[in-house]
Amino acid sequence: MPSRWSSSSSSSDHPPFNNRYPPNPRSTGFSSEGHLPFDSPPNHPFGGGGGGPPPFRPMGGGGGYGPGHGHGHPMPMPGQKRGRGSPDRGDGGNFAKLFIGSVPRTATEEDIRPLFEDHGNVIEVALIKDKRTGQQQGCCFVKFATSEEADRAIRALHNQVTLPGGLGPIQVRYADGERERLGNFPSAVEYKLFVGSMSRQATEREVEEIFSPYGRVEDVYIMRDDLKQSRGCGFVKFSHREMAEAAIRALNGTYLMRGCDQPLTVRFADPKRPRAGESRFGPAFGGPGFGPRSQETVGVRPPPNLGDSLGGRYPPHAWQPMSPKNAGPSSQVANTFGGHLSTRDGVGTLPSTAAGSLGVLGGTTNGSLQGLSVTQSLTLQQTPTPSAAQNQPFGQKLSPMQKPLQSPQHLPSSLQLNQQQPPTSLSQSQSSHTSNQQLGQLQLPHAIGQYSVGLAIPSQPLFGSSAQLSISQPQVQQSASAAALQSSLNIQQQGLPAAVVQQHPSVSSVHQQLLQPIQQPPSQLSHILMQQQVQALQSSFQSSQQAFSQLQQQLHSIHPTAQNQQLNSQTSKPQSPWSGVMPQTVVSSPANAPATVAPSTISATPAVPVSTQAVAPQTCNWTEHTSPEGYKYYYNSVTTESRWEKPDELTLFEQQQQQQKLQQQHLQKLSVPQLQPQSQTQLSTQIQSTQQASQMQQLQPQSQLRQQQQPQIQLRQPSLASPYQASGGIQSIQDQGYAQLQASNSSVIDCARFQQGLQAAQEWMWKNKPAGT
DNA sequence: CGACGGGACGC
DNA sequence: CGACGGGACGC
């Protein structure tokens, strides 16, 4: 069952809640069940499978959002059980109520209250007991004064703490109807994917690893039989549809879990059949996966007839990709496997392959990862044998090579910049895959470059759809990606080991692929090393991903409606608000955007600052992390060693990084003032107040991007001033975050700070959001 | 201010 | 080819 942080009998010198104490670094008691790290630990050495004691794997923070049931629909007031107060008052009634599950029946308020008071002002703790028997029901409600406090508590406690006598970690989420009552509609939704053909050995954590590149995974549930044996399928929740979509695009039919002979099935889950007594306004109605627009971008699955959604299941073929000619106006690419190159929209304005290969490439911040993984990992293993290739069910889909529109000559010439990179053995082996390689490298740059892709482009499509842009979408995107690419080059030049860097894009799959050989007797040391490096990179990446996801959530929760409206009312771009944020469209569109156009903007991109290159590159295998109880610890991705004390190497490393930053601060100051004078200023102030100041930096390609995007943003301002101001603010945060991320190879650390900055900025945005939203 | 029936996809 | 955990008060 669920692992627990505490076992009240574990150690005599442990208090009832040893969650407040550092876990034993050698503990192996983390089985991870539905635990989704918020501040995800660095490495995820899927300790299982292999031999030897798994390295310390403290579990991350709670999955945070996501009520157990998806009350996503704004209209009805689901389960507003005792809230007879008018739900439409905006104040939410001056409290935020959380439902706490898995509370031992023996627990008292004194057991519970202190836990929550660590995260805010607890107004009330109400233990629930049976009316008749008076026995406690194993759950309770906790009221906080504000939803911010409630959010903190969720993140800190959900799935993190097992109360004495409890059978599993407590579940902390908003009470039914609470999100709606508080007006946090967007946060109330969740996008649940059904995942089939999973390895029956897989743990929740492993599944999370696979999906987390596409967004912060809110929850993982593996179906198990009575004996707790996996049934080989389960559910993964994201907070945003775009993440789920990206995961589907990238993973469905393409990801082979270790020990499996079938690739994962990934699609939106059917609505869960409500249990007796459950609100009739339950998940089936609001199920985000079935929202009004959900079918627009993923799959041609028929929109569930609301009146029919309670028990309806659709024939399997309904999920299959529809051929373009049959595709209705709203049909999008469900997935591209099977060699289908469907258009993303009925009009065909968007690059068809963009959705597929590049969509994979550009997928979500990393949908890309998966896409490139095949070629990359094959190369890495140096086993380009047909058999090896055939083991991958990816076939056509994942081989960008086979996408007609991606031949090298279609790429902006500036992309060739990559070739200035001194060829490593890896890149040489890939030399025949020029385009792949380049696309891959776009993703490469440590977590940073990945991130940069997501952050660099974002606001563009967000604020302006193609119809109103002076520059066509694709062009902008291309130039943007090119800039990002340059950034990535930049980073590589800063000294990330090329081999490591190149693996990064495909972490997940590489992972998977590396694990296999490792289990075989003649495993090479190099594989192990690579695996470790990959892990480090992967975790770094995840950290950035999480920060990014956070940002997305925030953005989404601020003006979802306005964003949707805008996007809906315009153009052929059926993308969600994230279309720009997610690299999904970043690289693509060779069809529409003659590559020859893009280079002009790219060429304008200044070279990497000398100062950047001048600094001696350095890496550090140690990364800083936070255990679920909030304690810092340090993990060495190479030795897999964990320790509580900060290693000197890391201290030194950070000092060097700091120096580097100081050298470049003036550069950053030059670029900051450009954007959104108002919000920019405030936000940067805010961010810097959270110790970010020293982290801010440089980034020429970035500032270049801003210049390109700026006019477009402002173009849009008139009609939707307030929303877009807020969004503009976000953009600036993204830029800064990006800058910061790029600043250091030790992105895990930076990401943590980045998140802090984000939070501060988010709070600011929230407080300053336009009234009525 | 009303407070959850009835029936139980379809391959 | 596998489809949903597990707790939802009383004022």
XYZ file of N, CA, C and O in Angstrom, chain A residues 183-328:
584
model
N -13.905 30.167 -6.469
C -13.671 30.793 -7.764
C -12.445 30.273 -8.474
O -12.033 30.800 -9.487
N -11.891 29.264 -7.950
C -10.696 28.689 -8.589
C -11.076 27.635 -9.607
O -10.578 26.530 -9.580
N -11.910 28.015 -10.454
C -12.378 27.005 -11.404
C -11.261 26.301 -12.149
O -11.241 25.103 -12.236
N -10.369 27.055 -12.644
C -9.348 26.394 -13.444
C -8.571 25.366 -12.642
O -8.191 24.330 -13.159
N -8.367 25.690 -11.416
C -7.600 24.745 -10.617
C -8.400 23.495 -10.311
O -7.858 22.490 -9.896
N -9.661 23.635 -10.489
C -10.471 22.497 -10.110
C -10.428 21.407 -11.161
O -10.755 20.266 -10.898
N -10.024 21.776 -12.293
C -10.063 20.770 -13.333
C -8.801 19.916 -13.297
O -7.775 20.319 -12.787
N -8.965 18.807 -13.816
C -7.819 17.943 -13.931
C -7.994 17.162 -15.216
O -9.108 16.984 -15.697
N -6.924 16.770 -15.715
C -6.977 16.051 -16.972
C -6.415 14.675 -16.745
O -5.218 14.516 -16.519
N -7.269 13.772 -16.792
C -6.886 12.426 -16.410
C -6.698 11.561 -17.648
O -7.561 11.505 -18.517
N -5.604 10.899 -17.644
C -5.303 9.995 -18.744
C -5.421 8.560 -18.281
O -5.022 8.216 -17.166
N -5.943 7.794 -19.131
C -5.892 6.359 -18.904
C -4.599 5.847 -19.520
O -4.229 6.229 -20.629
N -3.936 5.029 -18.766
C -2.677 4.487 -19.257
C -2.743 2.972 -19.236
O -2.894 2.368 -18.172
N -2.673 2.401 -20.378
C -2.723 0.953 -20.464
C -1.399 0.368 -20.905
O -0.502 1.085 -21.331
N -1.314 -0.905 -20.782
C -0.106 -1.643 -21.156
C 1.125 -1.209 -20.370
O 2.227 -1.166 -20.884
N 0.861 -0.894 -19.168
C 1.991 -0.594 -18.299
C 2.598 -1.891 -17.793
O 1.928 -2.914 -17.683
N 3.819 -1.777 -17.476
C 4.457 -2.905 -16.814
C 3.766 -3.150 -15.477
O 3.448 -2.209 -14.750
N 3.572 -4.356 -15.187
C 2.914 -4.645 -13.921
C 3.868 -4.482 -12.749
O 3.477 -4.597 -11.596
N 5.078 -4.267 -13.101
C 6.055 -4.030 -12.039
C 6.209 -2.538 -11.742
O 6.861 -2.149 -10.795
N 5.610 -1.769 -12.586
C 5.845 -0.329 -12.468
C 5.249 0.238 -11.187
O 4.173 -0.171 -10.752
N 5.953 1.130 -10.640
C 5.435 1.830 -9.472
C 4.849 3.162 -9.910
O 5.098 3.636 -11.014
N 4.130 3.759 -9.015
C 3.578 5.076 -9.304
C 4.699 6.045 -9.660
O 4.550 6.897 -10.516
N 5.740 5.881 -8.971
C 6.833 6.817 -9.233
C 7.385 6.674 -10.649
O 7.659 7.653 -11.330
N 7.532 5.453 -11.044
C 8.049 5.252 -12.401
C 7.093 5.822 -13.440
O 7.507 6.419 -14.433
N 5.859 5.632 -13.184
C 4.888 6.162 -14.129
C 4.965 7.680 -14.148
O 4.911 8.325 -15.194
N 5.133 8.210 -13.007
C 5.259 9.666 -12.958
C 6.467 10.126 -13.763
O 6.424 11.131 -14.459
N 7.516 9.380 -13.650
C 8.726 9.752 -14.385
C 8.456 9.836 -15.879
O 8.942 10.707 -16.580
N 7.697 8.918 -16.298
C 7.433 8.862 -17.729
C 6.582 10.034 -18.189
O 6.762 10.573 -19.276
N 5.693 10.441 -17.332
C 4.766 11.490 -17.745
C 5.187 12.897 -17.356
O 4.692 13.872 -17.909
N 6.053 12.974 -16.447
C 6.352 14.308 -15.937
C 7.013 15.240 -16.951
O 6.950 16.447 -16.782
N 7.627 14.724 -17.964
C 8.144 15.663 -18.956
C 7.073 16.504 -19.634
O 7.389 17.495 -20.268
N 5.870 16.140 -19.479
C 4.821 16.862 -20.198
C 4.040 17.805 -19.314
O 3.083 18.434 -19.769
N 4.465 17.879 -18.112
C 3.764 18.754 -17.190
C 3.800 18.155 -15.814
O 4.154 16.991 -15.633
N 3.460 18.956 -14.909
C 3.505 18.430 -13.560
C 2.418 17.397 -13.384
O 1.232 17.654 -13.616
N 2.833 16.258 -12.969
C 1.888 15.168 -12.772
C 1.215 15.349 -11.422
O 1.875 15.430 -10.395
N -0.075 15.426 -11.467
C -0.808 15.691 -10.233
C -1.085 14.427 -9.450
O -1.173 14.460 -8.233
N -1.249 13.396 -10.161
C -1.580 12.172 -9.455
C -1.346 10.982 -10.369
O -1.492 11.071 -11.582
N -0.977 9.917 -9.757
C -0.844 8.663 -10.486
C -1.588 7.603 -9.707
O -1.440 7.492 -8.494
N -2.385 6.894 -10.390
C -3.081 5.808 -9.730
C -2.934 4.558 -10.584
O -3.265 4.558 -11.770
N -2.420 3.552 -9.983
C -2.279 2.278 -10.696
C -3.361 1.334 -10.198
O -3.526 1.150 -8.987
N -4.031 0.776 -11.125
C -5.089 -0.153 -10.719
C -4.462 -1.443 -10.213
O -3.582 -2.009 -10.854
N -4.959 -1.875 -9.123
C -4.396 -3.079 -8.530
C -5.520 -4.017 -8.130
O -6.640 -3.582 -7.851
N -5.159 -5.257 -8.072
C -6.169 -6.220 -7.641
C -6.174 -6.290 -6.121
O -5.494 -5.530 -5.441
N -6.886 -7.241 -5.649
C -7.018 -7.337 -4.201
C -5.679 -7.573 -3.517
O -5.492 -7.231 -2.360
N -4.809 -8.162 -4.264
C -3.500 -8.452 -3.686
C -2.506 -7.328 -3.983
O -1.312 -7.494 -3.847
N -3.048 -6.269 -4.413
C -2.224 -5.091 -4.698
C -1.301 -5.293 -5.901
O -0.353 -4.557 -6.087
N -1.621 -6.279 -6.665
C -0.844 -6.460 -7.879
C -1.405 -5.565 -8.978
O -2.609 -5.455 -9.142
N -0.509 -4.980 -9.672
C -0.943 -4.063 -10.726
C -1.736 -4.792 -11.799
O -1.445 -5.933 -12.150
N -2.716 -4.098 -12.287
C -3.463 -4.662 -13.409
C -2.919 -4.162 -14.737
O -3.534 -4.357 -15.783
N -1.856 -3.492 -14.647
C -1.227 -3.049 -15.891
C -1.833 -1.790 -16.500
O -1.548 -1.436 -17.627
N -2.652 -1.177 -15.747
C -3.195 0.077 -16.244
C -3.462 1.003 -15.081
O -3.410 0.595 -13.923
N -3.718 2.191 -15.426
C -3.928 3.155 -14.364
C -4.229 4.525 -14.922
O -4.595 4.668 -16.089
N -4.066 5.505 -14.082
C -4.451 6.859 -14.472
C -3.402 7.866 -14.059
O -2.782 7.735 -13.015
N -3.249 8.807 -14.904
C -2.304 9.894 -14.630
C -3.044 11.209 -14.794
O -3.728 11.415 -15.789
N -2.900 12.040 -13.828
C -3.600 13.318 -13.894
C -2.641 14.477 -14.108
O -1.605 14.572 -13.461
N -3.054 15.322 -14.983
C -2.367 16.595 -15.168
C -3.341 17.715 -14.803
O -4.548 17.517 -14.770
N -2.790 18.842 -14.608
C -3.659 19.957 -14.268
C -4.156 20.674 -15.518
O -5.130 21.407 -15.464
N -3.483 20.463 -16.585
C -3.880 21.181 -17.790
C -3.979 20.235 -18.974
O -3.170 19.330 -19.135
N -4.940 20.534 -19.716
C -5.206 19.671 -20.855
C -4.022 19.592 -21.806
O -3.727 18.555 -22.381
N -3.371 20.700 -21.956
C -2.259 20.707 -22.902
C -1.169 19.729 -22.497
O -0.512 19.124 -23.341
N -0.994 19.624 -21.238
C 0.009 18.670 -20.770
C -0.430 17.253 -21.106
O 0.350 16.441 -21.583
N -1.682 17.025 -20.826
C -2.205 15.695 -21.107
C -2.125 15.392 -22.594
O -1.756 14.290 -23.004
N -2.430 16.378 -23.343
C -2.387 16.176 -24.789
C -0.974 15.889 -25.262
O -0.739 15.019 -26.104
N -0.080 16.633 -24.718
C 1.304 16.413 -25.116
C 1.752 15.017 -24.729
O 2.464 14.339 -25.474
N 1.326 14.588 -23.578
C 1.702 13.255 -23.135
C 1.102 12.200 -24.062
O 1.756 11.218 -24.409
N -0.098 12.429 -24.444
C -0.727 11.478 -25.358
C 0.047 11.437 -26.675
O 0.389 10.369 -27.184
N 0.275 12.589 -27.186
C 0.978 12.638 -28.471
C 2.331 11.934 -28.399
O 2.739 11.218 -29.308
N 2.978 12.170 -27.324
C 4.340 11.658 -27.253
C 4.415 10.200 -26.826
O 5.308 9.475 -27.241
N 3.501 9.786 -26.025
C 3.665 8.471 -25.414
C 2.742 7.400 -25.968
O 3.093 6.226 -25.965
N 1.601 7.796 -26.365
C 0.649 6.778 -26.775
C 1.199 5.956 -27.945
O 1.556 6.497 -28.984
N 1.259 4.694 -27.709
C 1.707 3.802 -28.766
C 3.190 3.860 -29.046
O 3.673 3.207 -29.966
N 3.884 4.614 -28.256
C 5.308 4.770 -28.562
C 6.227 4.413 -27.416
O 7.404 4.206 -27.631
N 5.701 4.393 -26.276
C 6.601 4.202 -25.145
C 6.496 2.783 -24.628
O 5.430 2.340 -24.176
N 7.581 2.134 -24.703
C 7.603 0.745 -24.274
C 8.197 0.673 -22.888
O 9.364 0.994 -22.684
N 7.412 0.263 -21.981
C 7.957 0.139 -20.629
C 8.805 -1.117 -20.530
O 8.570 -2.105 -21.213
N 9.718 -0.986 -19.689
C 10.638 -2.085 -19.501
C 9.869 -3.372 -19.204
O 8.950 -3.397 -18.383
N 10.272 -4.389 -19.861
C 9.638 -5.678 -19.619
C 8.302 -5.857 -20.307
O 7.620 -6.849 -20.093
N 7.971 -4.898 -21.120
C 6.687 -5.006 -21.808
C 6.898 -5.279 -23.283
O 7.928 -4.927 -23.856
N 5.937 -5.899 -23.866
C 6.044 -6.117 -25.300
C 5.044 -5.254 -26.046
O 4.855 -5.377 -27.230
N 4.412 -4.403 -25.312
C 3.466 -3.494 -25.959
C 3.710 -2.083 -25.467
O 4.012 -1.862 -24.303
N 3.547 -1.189 -26.351
C 3.726 0.215 -25.930
C 2.534 0.692 -25.112
O 1.446 0.128 -25.178
N 2.788 1.716 -24.407
C 1.736 2.279 -23.576
C 0.549 2.735 -24.406
O 0.685 3.201 -25.531
N -0.567 2.565 -23.815
C -1.766 3.211 -24.337
C -1.997 4.433 -23.483
O -2.036 4.345 -22.261
N -2.114 5.535 -24.114
C -2.341 6.760 -23.346
C -3.457 7.563 -23.991
O -3.353 7.979 -25.139
N -4.492 7.726 -23.265
C -5.593 8.549 -23.793
C -6.385 9.113 -22.624
O -6.227 8.696 -21.481
N -7.204 10.023 -22.952
C -8.024 10.573 -21.894
C -8.881 9.473 -21.306
O -9.403 8.606 -22.013
N -8.980 9.536 -20.035
C -9.751 8.511 -19.352
C -11.229 8.705 -19.614
O -11.709 9.827 -19.779
N -11.888 7.613 -19.603
C -13.332 7.697 -19.596
C -13.738 8.315 -18.268
O -13.016 8.209 -17.287
N -14.877 8.882 -18.264
C -15.331 9.405 -16.974
C -15.558 8.263 -16.005
O -16.078 7.213 -16.385
N -15.139 8.502 -14.848
C -15.343 7.456 -13.847
C -16.819 7.352 -13.529
O -17.514 8.341 -13.379
N -17.220 6.159 -13.421
C -18.624 5.986 -13.080
C -18.822 6.412 -11.628
O -18.142 5.930 -10.722
N -19.706 7.300 -11.430
C -19.898 7.796 -10.067
C -20.402 6.677 -9.177
O -21.231 5.869 -9.593
N -19.895 6.694 -8.023
C -20.405 5.696 -7.082
C -21.740 6.178 -6.547
O -22.071 7.348 -6.596
N -22.408 5.232 -6.022
C -23.700 5.577 -5.453
C -23.507 6.676 -4.423
O -22.599 6.635 -3.606
N -24.401 7.611 -4.500
C -24.321 8.678 -3.519
C -23.464 9.833 -3.966
O -23.481 10.885 -3.360
N -22.739 9.604 -4.995
C -21.902 10.689 -5.463
C -22.742 11.720 -6.201
O -23.779 11.401 -6.773
N -22.261 12.880 -6.158
C -23.032 13.951 -6.767
C -23.326 13.663 -8.228
O -22.501 13.135 -8.953
N -24.475 14.032 -8.608
C -24.794 13.806 -10.024
C -24.088 14.835 -10.884
O -24.160 14.828 -12.086
N -23.513 15.801 -10.208
C -22.708 16.751 -10.957
C -21.256 16.325 -10.907
O -20.356 17.132 -10.861
N -21.114 15.084 -10.834
C -19.778 14.542 -10.637
C -18.894 14.696 -11.848
O -19.204 15.421 -12.765
N -17.832 14.004 -11.786
C -16.759 14.108 -12.760
C -17.231 13.953 -14.195
O -16.701 14.580 -15.085
N -18.212 13.146 -14.346
C -18.598 12.867 -15.718
C -19.038 14.122 -16.440
O -18.878 14.255 -17.639
N -19.528 15.039 -15.667
C -20.015 16.239 -16.319
C -18.935 17.289 -16.497
O -18.932 18.003 -17.461
N -18.128 17.314 -15.547
C -17.120 18.347 -15.635
C -15.796 17.793 -16.076
O -14.831 18.510 -16.199
N -15.790 16.541 -16.255
C -14.512 15.900 -16.557
C -13.755 16.673 -17.603
O -14.187 16.787 -18.733
N -12.670 17.187 -17.186
C -11.900 18.067 -18.034
C -11.514 17.393 -19.333
O -11.472 18.030 -20.362
N -11.287 16.150 -19.243
C -10.914 15.466 -20.459
C -12.051 15.497 -21.461
O -11.883 15.198 -22.623
N -13.163 15.880 -20.973
C -14.319 15.876 -21.837
C -14.927 17.253 -21.959
O -16.054 17.404 -22.370
N -14.190 18.145 -21.562
C -14.678 19.511 -21.634
C -15.038 19.861 -23.049
O -14.695 19.134 -23.982
N -15.681 20.934 -23.186
C -16.204 21.361 -24.478
C -15.117 21.398 -25.538
O -15.384 21.186 -26.700
N -13.945 21.668 -25.119
C -12.915 21.836 -26.117
C -11.925 20.680 -26.152
O -10.987 20.693 -26.917
N -12.167 19.755 -25.330
C -11.133 18.747 -25.185
C -10.884 17.967 -26.469
O -9.790 17.517 -26.723
N -11.886 17.854 -27.240
C -11.688 17.049 -28.441
C -11.069 17.863 -29.552
O -10.789 17.375 -30.612
N -10.901 19.097 -29.282
C -10.409 19.925 -30.365
C -8.964 19.646 -30.703
O -8.552 19.713 -31.835
N -8.258 19.399 -29.696
C -6.842 19.271 -29.973
C -6.329 17.858 -29.828
O -5.231 17.562 -30.223
N -7.100 17.051 -29.237
C -6.608 15.692 -29.107
C -7.662 14.709 -29.515
O -8.739 14.654 -28.958
N -7.316 13.974 -30.441
C -8.166 12.864 -30.774
C -9.442 13.310 -31.438
O -9.836 14.458 -31.402
N -10.040 12.387 -32.032
C -11.285 12.680 -32.686
C -12.398 12.007 -31.922
O -13.458 11.769 -32.401
N -12.038 11.699 -30.740
C -13.025 11.072 -29.918
C -14.247 11.960 -29.887
O -14.162 13.156 -29.684
N -15.357 11.367 -30.056
C -16.576 12.169 -30.097
C -16.788 12.826 -28.747
O -16.543 12.214 -27.726
N -17.232 14.020 -28.784
C -17.501 14.681 -27.526
C -18.606 13.937 -26.838
O -19.625 13.643 -27.444
N -18.377 13.608 -25.653
C -19.410 12.833 -24.973
C -20.659 13.663 -24.860
O -20.614 14.792 -24.427
N -21.651 13.049 -25.261
C -22.933 13.694 -25.085
C -23.156 13.803 -23.589
O -23.146 12.839 -22.875
N -23.369 14.968 -23.166
C -23.463 15.140 -21.726
C -24.509 14.238 -21.110
O -24.312 13.655 -20.068
N -25.600 14.156 -21.767
C -26.638 13.334 -21.207
C -26.277 11.865 -21.251
O -26.914 11.040 -20.653
N -25.234 11.605 -21.909
C -24.876 10.230 -22.160
C -23.585 9.865 -21.463
O -23.149 8.741 -21.497
N -23.056 10.801 -20.828
C -21.676 10.603 -20.386
C -21.560 9.775 -19.128
O -20.484 9.370 -18.751
N -22.652 9.542 -18.525
C -22.509 8.858 -17.255
C -21.988 7.451 -17.376
O -21.226 6.989 -16.574
N -22.405 6.778 -18.330
C -21.896 5.422 -18.386
C -21.351 5.101 -19.756
O -20.916 4.009 -20.011
N -21.404 6.028 -20.579
C -21.082 5.738 -21.966
C -19.625 5.446 -22.191
O -18.749 6.079 -21.650
N -19.402 4.507 -22.973
C -18.039 4.271 -23.395
C -18.081 4.261 -24.904
O -19.092 3.921 -25.494
N -17.025 4.630 -25.454
C -17.057 4.725 -26.906
C -16.270 3.596 -27.503
O -15.318 3.103 -26.934
N -16.706 3.245 -28.662
C -16.006 2.151 -29.321
C -14.561 2.539 -29.533
O -14.257 3.699 -29.780
N -13.750 1.581 -29.424
C -12.314 1.826 -29.509
C -11.919 2.606 -30.750
O -11.050 3.442 -30.700
N -12.549 2.328 -31.813
C -12.104 2.980 -33.034
C -12.348 4.477 -32.978
O -11.806 5.237 -33.740
N -13.186 4.845 -32.082
C -13.469 6.271 -31.976
C -12.218 7.050 -31.586
O -12.109 8.230 -31.813
N -11.288 6.364 -31.021
C -10.091 7.055 -30.579
C -8.991 7.044 -31.626
O -8.002 7.677 -31.487
N -9.222 6.248 -32.571
C -8.168 6.155 -33.571
C -8.093 7.436 -34.373
O -9.065 8.144 -34.545
N -6.944 7.671 -34.831
C -6.792 8.881 -35.635
C -7.685 8.808 -36.852
O -7.844 7.761 -37.455
N -8.212 9.919 -37.137
C -9.089 9.956 -38.280
C -8.297 10.495 -39.456
O -7.476 11.373 -39.307
N -8.555 9.954 -40.559
C -7.799 10.464 -41.690
C -8.273 11.884 -41.994
O -9.422 12.221 -41.782
N -7.384 12.661 -42.479
C -7.692 14.068 -42.719
C -8.956 14.284 -43.518
O -9.738 15.172 -43.241
N -9.140 13.481 -44.481
C -10.290 13.746 -45.338
C -11.594 13.520 -44.599
O -12.604 14.104 -44.919
N -11.534 12.659 -43.638
C -12.749 12.415 -42.891
C -12.889 13.315 -41.682
O -13.905 13.337 -41.034
N -11.820 13.937 -41.422
C -11.819 14.711 -40.197
C -12.828 15.833 -40.266
O -12.904 16.585 -41.219
N -13.562 15.918 -39.219
C -14.491 17.022 -39.129
C -13.736 18.291 -38.797
O -12.539 18.269 -38.601
